[in-house]
mmCIF file of C-alpha atoms and ligand atoms in Angstrom:
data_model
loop_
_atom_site.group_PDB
_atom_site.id
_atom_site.type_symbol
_atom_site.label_atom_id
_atom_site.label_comp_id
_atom_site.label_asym_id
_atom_site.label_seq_id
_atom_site.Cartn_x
_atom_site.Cartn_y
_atom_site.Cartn_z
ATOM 1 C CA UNK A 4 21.406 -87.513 41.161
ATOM 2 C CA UNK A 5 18.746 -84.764 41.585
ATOM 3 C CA UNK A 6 20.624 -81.541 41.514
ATOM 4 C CA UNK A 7 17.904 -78.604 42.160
ATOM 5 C CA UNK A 8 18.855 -75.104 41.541
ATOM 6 C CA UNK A 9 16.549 -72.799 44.065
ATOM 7 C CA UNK A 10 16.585 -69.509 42.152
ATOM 8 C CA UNK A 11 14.910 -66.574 42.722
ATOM 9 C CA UNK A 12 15.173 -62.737 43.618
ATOM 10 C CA UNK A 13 16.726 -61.845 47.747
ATOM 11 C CA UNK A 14 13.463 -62.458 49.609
ATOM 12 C CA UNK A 15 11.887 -65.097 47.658
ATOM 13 C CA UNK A 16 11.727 -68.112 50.196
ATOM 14 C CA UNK A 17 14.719 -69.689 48.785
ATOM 15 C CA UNK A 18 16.426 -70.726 52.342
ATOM 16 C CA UNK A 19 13.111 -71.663 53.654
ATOM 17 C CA UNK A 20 12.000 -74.110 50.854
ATOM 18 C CA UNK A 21 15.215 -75.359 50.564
ATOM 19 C CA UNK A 22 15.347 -76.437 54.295
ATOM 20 C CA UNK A 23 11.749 -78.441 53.593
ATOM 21 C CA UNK A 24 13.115 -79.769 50.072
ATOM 22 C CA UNK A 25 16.247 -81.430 51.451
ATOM 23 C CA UNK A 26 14.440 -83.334 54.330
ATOM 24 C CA UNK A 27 12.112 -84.002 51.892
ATOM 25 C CA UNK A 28 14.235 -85.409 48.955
ATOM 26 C CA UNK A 29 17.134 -86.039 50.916
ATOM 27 C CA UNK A 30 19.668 -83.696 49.190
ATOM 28 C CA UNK A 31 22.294 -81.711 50.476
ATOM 29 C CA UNK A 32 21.776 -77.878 51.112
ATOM 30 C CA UNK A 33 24.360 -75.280 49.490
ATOM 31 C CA UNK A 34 23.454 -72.094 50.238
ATOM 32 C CA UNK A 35 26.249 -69.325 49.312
ATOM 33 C CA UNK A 36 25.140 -66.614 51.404
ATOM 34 C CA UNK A 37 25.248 -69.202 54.456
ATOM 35 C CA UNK A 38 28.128 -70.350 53.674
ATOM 36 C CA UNK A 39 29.826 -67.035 53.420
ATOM 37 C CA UNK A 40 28.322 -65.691 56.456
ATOM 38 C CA UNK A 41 29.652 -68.803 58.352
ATOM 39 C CA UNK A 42 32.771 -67.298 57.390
ATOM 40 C CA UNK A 43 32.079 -63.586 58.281
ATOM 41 C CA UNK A 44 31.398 -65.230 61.857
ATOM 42 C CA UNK A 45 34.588 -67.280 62.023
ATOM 43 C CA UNK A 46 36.822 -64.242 60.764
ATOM 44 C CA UNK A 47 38.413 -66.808 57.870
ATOM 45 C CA UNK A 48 40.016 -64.855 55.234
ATOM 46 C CA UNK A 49 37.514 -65.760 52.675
ATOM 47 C CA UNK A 50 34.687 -64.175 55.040
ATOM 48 C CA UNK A 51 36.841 -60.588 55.640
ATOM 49 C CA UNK A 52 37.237 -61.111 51.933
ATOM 50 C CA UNK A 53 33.448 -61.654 50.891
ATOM 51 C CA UNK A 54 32.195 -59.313 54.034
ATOM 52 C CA UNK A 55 32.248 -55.942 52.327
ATOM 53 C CA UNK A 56 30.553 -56.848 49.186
ATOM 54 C CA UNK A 57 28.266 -58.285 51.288
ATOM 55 C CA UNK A 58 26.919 -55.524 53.576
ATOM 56 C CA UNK A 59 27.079 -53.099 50.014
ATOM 57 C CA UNK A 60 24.209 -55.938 48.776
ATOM 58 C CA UNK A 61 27.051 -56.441 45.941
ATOM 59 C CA UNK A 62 28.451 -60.027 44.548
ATOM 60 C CA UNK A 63 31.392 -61.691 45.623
ATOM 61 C CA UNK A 64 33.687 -61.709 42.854
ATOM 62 C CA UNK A 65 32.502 -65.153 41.041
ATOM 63 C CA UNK A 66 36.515 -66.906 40.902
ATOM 64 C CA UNK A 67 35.877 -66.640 45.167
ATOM 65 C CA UNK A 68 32.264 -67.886 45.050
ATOM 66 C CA UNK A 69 32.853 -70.787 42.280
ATOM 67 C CA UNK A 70 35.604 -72.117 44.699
ATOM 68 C CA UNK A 71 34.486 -72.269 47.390
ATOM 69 C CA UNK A 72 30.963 -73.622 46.162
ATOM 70 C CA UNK A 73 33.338 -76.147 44.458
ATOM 71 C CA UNK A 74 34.724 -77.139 47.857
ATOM 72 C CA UNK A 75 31.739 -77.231 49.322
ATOM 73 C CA UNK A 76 30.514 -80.190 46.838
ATOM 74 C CA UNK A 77 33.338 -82.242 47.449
ATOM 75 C CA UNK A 78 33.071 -82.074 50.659
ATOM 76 C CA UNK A 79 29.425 -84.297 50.342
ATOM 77 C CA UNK A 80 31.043 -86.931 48.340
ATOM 78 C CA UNK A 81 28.137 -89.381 49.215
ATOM 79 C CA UNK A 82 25.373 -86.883 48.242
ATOM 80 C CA UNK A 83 22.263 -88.327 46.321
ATOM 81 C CA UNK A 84 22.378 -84.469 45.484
ATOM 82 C CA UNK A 85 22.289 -80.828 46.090
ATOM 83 C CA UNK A 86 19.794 -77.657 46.436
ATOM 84 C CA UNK A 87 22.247 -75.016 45.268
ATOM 85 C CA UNK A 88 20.660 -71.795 47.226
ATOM 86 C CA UNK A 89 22.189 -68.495 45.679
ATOM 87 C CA UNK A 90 24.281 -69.784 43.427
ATOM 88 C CA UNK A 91 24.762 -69.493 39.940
ATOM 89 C CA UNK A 92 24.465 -66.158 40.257
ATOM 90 C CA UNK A 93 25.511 -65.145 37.525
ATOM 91 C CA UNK A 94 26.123 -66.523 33.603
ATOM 92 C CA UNK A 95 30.160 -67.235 34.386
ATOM 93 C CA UNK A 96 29.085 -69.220 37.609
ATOM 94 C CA UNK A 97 26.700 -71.053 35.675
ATOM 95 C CA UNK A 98 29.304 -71.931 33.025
ATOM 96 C CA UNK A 99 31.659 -73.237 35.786
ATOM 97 C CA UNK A 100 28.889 -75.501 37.442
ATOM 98 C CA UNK A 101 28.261 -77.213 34.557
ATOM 99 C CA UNK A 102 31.972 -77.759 33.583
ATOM 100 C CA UNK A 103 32.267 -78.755 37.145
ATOM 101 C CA UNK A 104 29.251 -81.155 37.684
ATOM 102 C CA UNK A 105 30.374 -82.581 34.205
ATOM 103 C CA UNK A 106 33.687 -83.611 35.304
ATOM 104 C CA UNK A 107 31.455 -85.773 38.163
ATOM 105 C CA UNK A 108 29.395 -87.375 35.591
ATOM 106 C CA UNK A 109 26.392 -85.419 36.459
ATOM 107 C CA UNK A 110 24.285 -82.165 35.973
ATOM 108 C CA UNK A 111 21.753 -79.787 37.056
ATOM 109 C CA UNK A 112 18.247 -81.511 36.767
ATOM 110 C CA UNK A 113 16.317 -78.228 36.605
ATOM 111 C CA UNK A 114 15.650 -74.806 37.983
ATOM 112 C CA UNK A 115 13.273 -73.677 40.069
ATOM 113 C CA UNK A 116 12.257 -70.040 40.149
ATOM 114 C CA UNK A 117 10.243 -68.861 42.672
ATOM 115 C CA UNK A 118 8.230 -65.793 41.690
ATOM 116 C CA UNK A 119 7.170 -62.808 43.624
ATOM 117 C CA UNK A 120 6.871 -59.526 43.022
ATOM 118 C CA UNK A 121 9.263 -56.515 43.655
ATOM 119 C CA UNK A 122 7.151 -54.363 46.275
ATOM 120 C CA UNK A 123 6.717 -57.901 48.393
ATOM 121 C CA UNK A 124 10.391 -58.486 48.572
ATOM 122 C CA UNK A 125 11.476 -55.508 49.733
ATOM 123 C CA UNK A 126 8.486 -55.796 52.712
ATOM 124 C CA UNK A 127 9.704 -59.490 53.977
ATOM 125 C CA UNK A 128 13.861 -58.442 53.503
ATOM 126 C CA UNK A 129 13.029 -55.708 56.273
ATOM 127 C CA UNK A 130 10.633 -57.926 58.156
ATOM 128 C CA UNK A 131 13.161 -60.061 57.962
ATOM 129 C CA UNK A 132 15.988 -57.627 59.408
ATOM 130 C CA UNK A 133 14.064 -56.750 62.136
ATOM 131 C CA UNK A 134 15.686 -60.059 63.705
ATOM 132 C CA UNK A 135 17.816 -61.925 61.414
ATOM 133 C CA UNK A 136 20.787 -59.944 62.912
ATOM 134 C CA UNK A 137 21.863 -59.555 58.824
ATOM 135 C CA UNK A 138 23.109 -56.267 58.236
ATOM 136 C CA UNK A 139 22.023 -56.091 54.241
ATOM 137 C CA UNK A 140 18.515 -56.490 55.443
ATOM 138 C CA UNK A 141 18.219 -53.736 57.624
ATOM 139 C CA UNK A 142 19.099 -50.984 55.288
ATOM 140 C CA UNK A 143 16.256 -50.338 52.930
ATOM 141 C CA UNK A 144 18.812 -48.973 50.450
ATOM 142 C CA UNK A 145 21.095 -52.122 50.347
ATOM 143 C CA UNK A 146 18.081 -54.101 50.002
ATOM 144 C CA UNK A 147 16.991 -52.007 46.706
ATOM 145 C CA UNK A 148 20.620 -53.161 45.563
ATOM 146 C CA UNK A 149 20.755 -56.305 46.043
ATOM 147 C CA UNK A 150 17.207 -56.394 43.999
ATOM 148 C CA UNK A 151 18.800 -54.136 41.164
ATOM 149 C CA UNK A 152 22.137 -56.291 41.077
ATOM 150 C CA UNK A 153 19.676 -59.436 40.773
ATOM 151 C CA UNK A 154 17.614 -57.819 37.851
ATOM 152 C CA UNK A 155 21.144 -57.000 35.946
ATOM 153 C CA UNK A 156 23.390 -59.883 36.898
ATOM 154 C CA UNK A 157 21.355 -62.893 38.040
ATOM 155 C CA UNK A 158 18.114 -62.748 36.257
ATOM 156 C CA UNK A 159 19.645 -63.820 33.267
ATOM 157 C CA UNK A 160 20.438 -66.640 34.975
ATOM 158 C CA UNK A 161 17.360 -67.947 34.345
ATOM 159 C CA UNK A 162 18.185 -67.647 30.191
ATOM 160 C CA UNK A 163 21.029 -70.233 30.699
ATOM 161 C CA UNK A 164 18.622 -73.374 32.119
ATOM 162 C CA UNK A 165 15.501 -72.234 29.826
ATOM 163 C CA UNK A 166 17.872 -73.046 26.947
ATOM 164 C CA UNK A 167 18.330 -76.558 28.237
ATOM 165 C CA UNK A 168 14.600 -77.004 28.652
ATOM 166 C CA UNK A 169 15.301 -76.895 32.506
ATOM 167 C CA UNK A 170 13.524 -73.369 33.735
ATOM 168 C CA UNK A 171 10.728 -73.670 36.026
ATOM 169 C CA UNK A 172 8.846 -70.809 37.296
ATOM 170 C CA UNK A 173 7.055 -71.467 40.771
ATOM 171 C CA UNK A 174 4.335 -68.915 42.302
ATOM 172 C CA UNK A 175 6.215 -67.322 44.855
ATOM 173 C CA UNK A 176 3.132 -66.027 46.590
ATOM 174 C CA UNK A 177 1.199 -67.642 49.678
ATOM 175 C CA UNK A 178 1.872 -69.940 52.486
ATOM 176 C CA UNK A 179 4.851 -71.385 53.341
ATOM 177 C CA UNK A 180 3.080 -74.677 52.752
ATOM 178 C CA UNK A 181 1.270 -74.228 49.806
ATOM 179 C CA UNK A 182 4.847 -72.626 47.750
ATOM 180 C CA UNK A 183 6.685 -76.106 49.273
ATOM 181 C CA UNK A 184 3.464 -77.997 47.520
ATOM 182 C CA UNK A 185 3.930 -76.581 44.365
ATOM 183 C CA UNK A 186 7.880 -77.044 43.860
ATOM 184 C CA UNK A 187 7.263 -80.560 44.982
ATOM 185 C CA UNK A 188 4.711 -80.653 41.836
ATOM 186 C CA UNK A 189 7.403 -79.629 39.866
ATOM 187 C CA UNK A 190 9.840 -81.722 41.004
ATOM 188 C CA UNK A 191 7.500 -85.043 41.316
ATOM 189 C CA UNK A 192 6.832 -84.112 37.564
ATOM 190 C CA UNK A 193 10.553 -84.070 36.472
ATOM 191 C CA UNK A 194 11.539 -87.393 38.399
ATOM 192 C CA UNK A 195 8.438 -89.196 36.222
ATOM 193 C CA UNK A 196 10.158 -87.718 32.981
ATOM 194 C CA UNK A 197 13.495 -88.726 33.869
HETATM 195 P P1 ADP B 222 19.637 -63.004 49.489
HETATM 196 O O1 ADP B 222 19.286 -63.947 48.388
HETATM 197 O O2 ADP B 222 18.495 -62.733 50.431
HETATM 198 O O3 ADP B 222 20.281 -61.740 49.020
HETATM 199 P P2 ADP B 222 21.903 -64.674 50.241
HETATM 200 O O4 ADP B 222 22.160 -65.196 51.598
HETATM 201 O O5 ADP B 222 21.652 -65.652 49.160
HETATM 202 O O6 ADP B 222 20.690 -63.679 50.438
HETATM 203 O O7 ADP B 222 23.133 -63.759 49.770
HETATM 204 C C1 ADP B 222 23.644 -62.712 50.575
HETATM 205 C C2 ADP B 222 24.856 -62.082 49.909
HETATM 206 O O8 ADP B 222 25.911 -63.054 49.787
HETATM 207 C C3 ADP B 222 24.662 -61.543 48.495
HETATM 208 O O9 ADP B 222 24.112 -60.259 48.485
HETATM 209 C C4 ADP B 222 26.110 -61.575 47.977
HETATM 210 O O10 ADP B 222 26.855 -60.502 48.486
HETATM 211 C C5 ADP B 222 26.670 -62.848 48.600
HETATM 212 N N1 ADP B 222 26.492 -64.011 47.699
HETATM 213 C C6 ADP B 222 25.698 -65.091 47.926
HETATM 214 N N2 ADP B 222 25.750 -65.961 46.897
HETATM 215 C C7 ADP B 222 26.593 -65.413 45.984
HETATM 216 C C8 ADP B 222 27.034 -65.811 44.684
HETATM 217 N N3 ADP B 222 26.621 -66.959 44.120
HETATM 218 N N4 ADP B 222 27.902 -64.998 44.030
HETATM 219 C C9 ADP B 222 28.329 -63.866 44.577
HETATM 220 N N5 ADP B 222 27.929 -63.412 45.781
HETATM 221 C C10 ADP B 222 27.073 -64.175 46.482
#
């Protein structure tokens, strides 16, 4: 299986690449934040549950998130494998992943950061909520949380896969085409070492 984690700060491209990667590599797409505002829409107890730390640009409390991203794997039982988008998000998600894909006989085949500068973020998130109809991007002060919760909860993320010789940073920065390009490089690269 080739099991990509998409990682980067809110704003980064991570739901666009992802939607090019999967066609591309035919994987399944897991994005949390999707997933979670599927439920906000449907009014399902986990979305009234996950919608206030959502619009506050805080984290759902990981036991919620690792279940129902659990859930959402077994529900893709034929899966040549995933693009987790927004998830691990933090070190104790990351932890339960592993434990998780373990049990299956698999595990993540590497990270992929995309990289791109603070001041750029917060200019696409409020692009961005000038039609996305997402609440957390239209306030310029939820977006500057969600960036500060990413700097002290997620970013260390990246600490847990650069152990296992499976961190990849990606330049963030230019065309939607020419980002896809480069995590294909990276990817094409790990397949030949595999
Ligand atoms: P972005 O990366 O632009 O912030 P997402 O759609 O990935 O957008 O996430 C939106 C929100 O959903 C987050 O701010 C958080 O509240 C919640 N969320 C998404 N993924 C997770 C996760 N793995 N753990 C906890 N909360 C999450």
């Amino acid at each position: 299986m080739l099991n990509i984690v998409l990682f980067g700060p809110p704003g980064a491209g991570k739901g666009t690449q992802a939607e090019k990667l999967i066609s591309k590599y035919n994987l399944v797409h897991l994005s949390t934040g999707d997933i979670f505002r599927v439920n906000i829409k449907g009014e399902t107890e986990l979305g009234k549950l996950a919608k206030s730390y959502m619009d506050g640009g805080n984290l759902v409390p990981d036991e919620v998130t690792i279940k129902m991203l659990e859930t959402e794997v077994d529900k893709n039982p034929q899966a040549e494998g995933f693009i987790f988008d927004g998830f691990p998000r933090t070190t104790t998600q990351a932890e339960a992943l592993e434990a998780f894909l373990k049990g299956k006989g698999t595990t993540i085949s590497v990270m992929l950061a995309l990289d791109v500068a603070e001041k750029e973020l917060i200019k696409r998130l409020l692009l961005r909520g000038q039609d996305s109809g997402r609440a957390d991007d239209a306030n310029e002060e939820v977006i500057t949380n969600r960036i500060s919760v990413y700097n002290k909860q997620t970013a260390v993320v990246a600490d847990f896969y650069s152990q296992q010789n499976k961190f990849q940073k990606v330049n963030g920065i230019g065309s939607v085409e020419e980002i896809f390009d480069r995590l294909c490089v990276a990817i094409d690269g790990y397949k030949v070492s595999m």
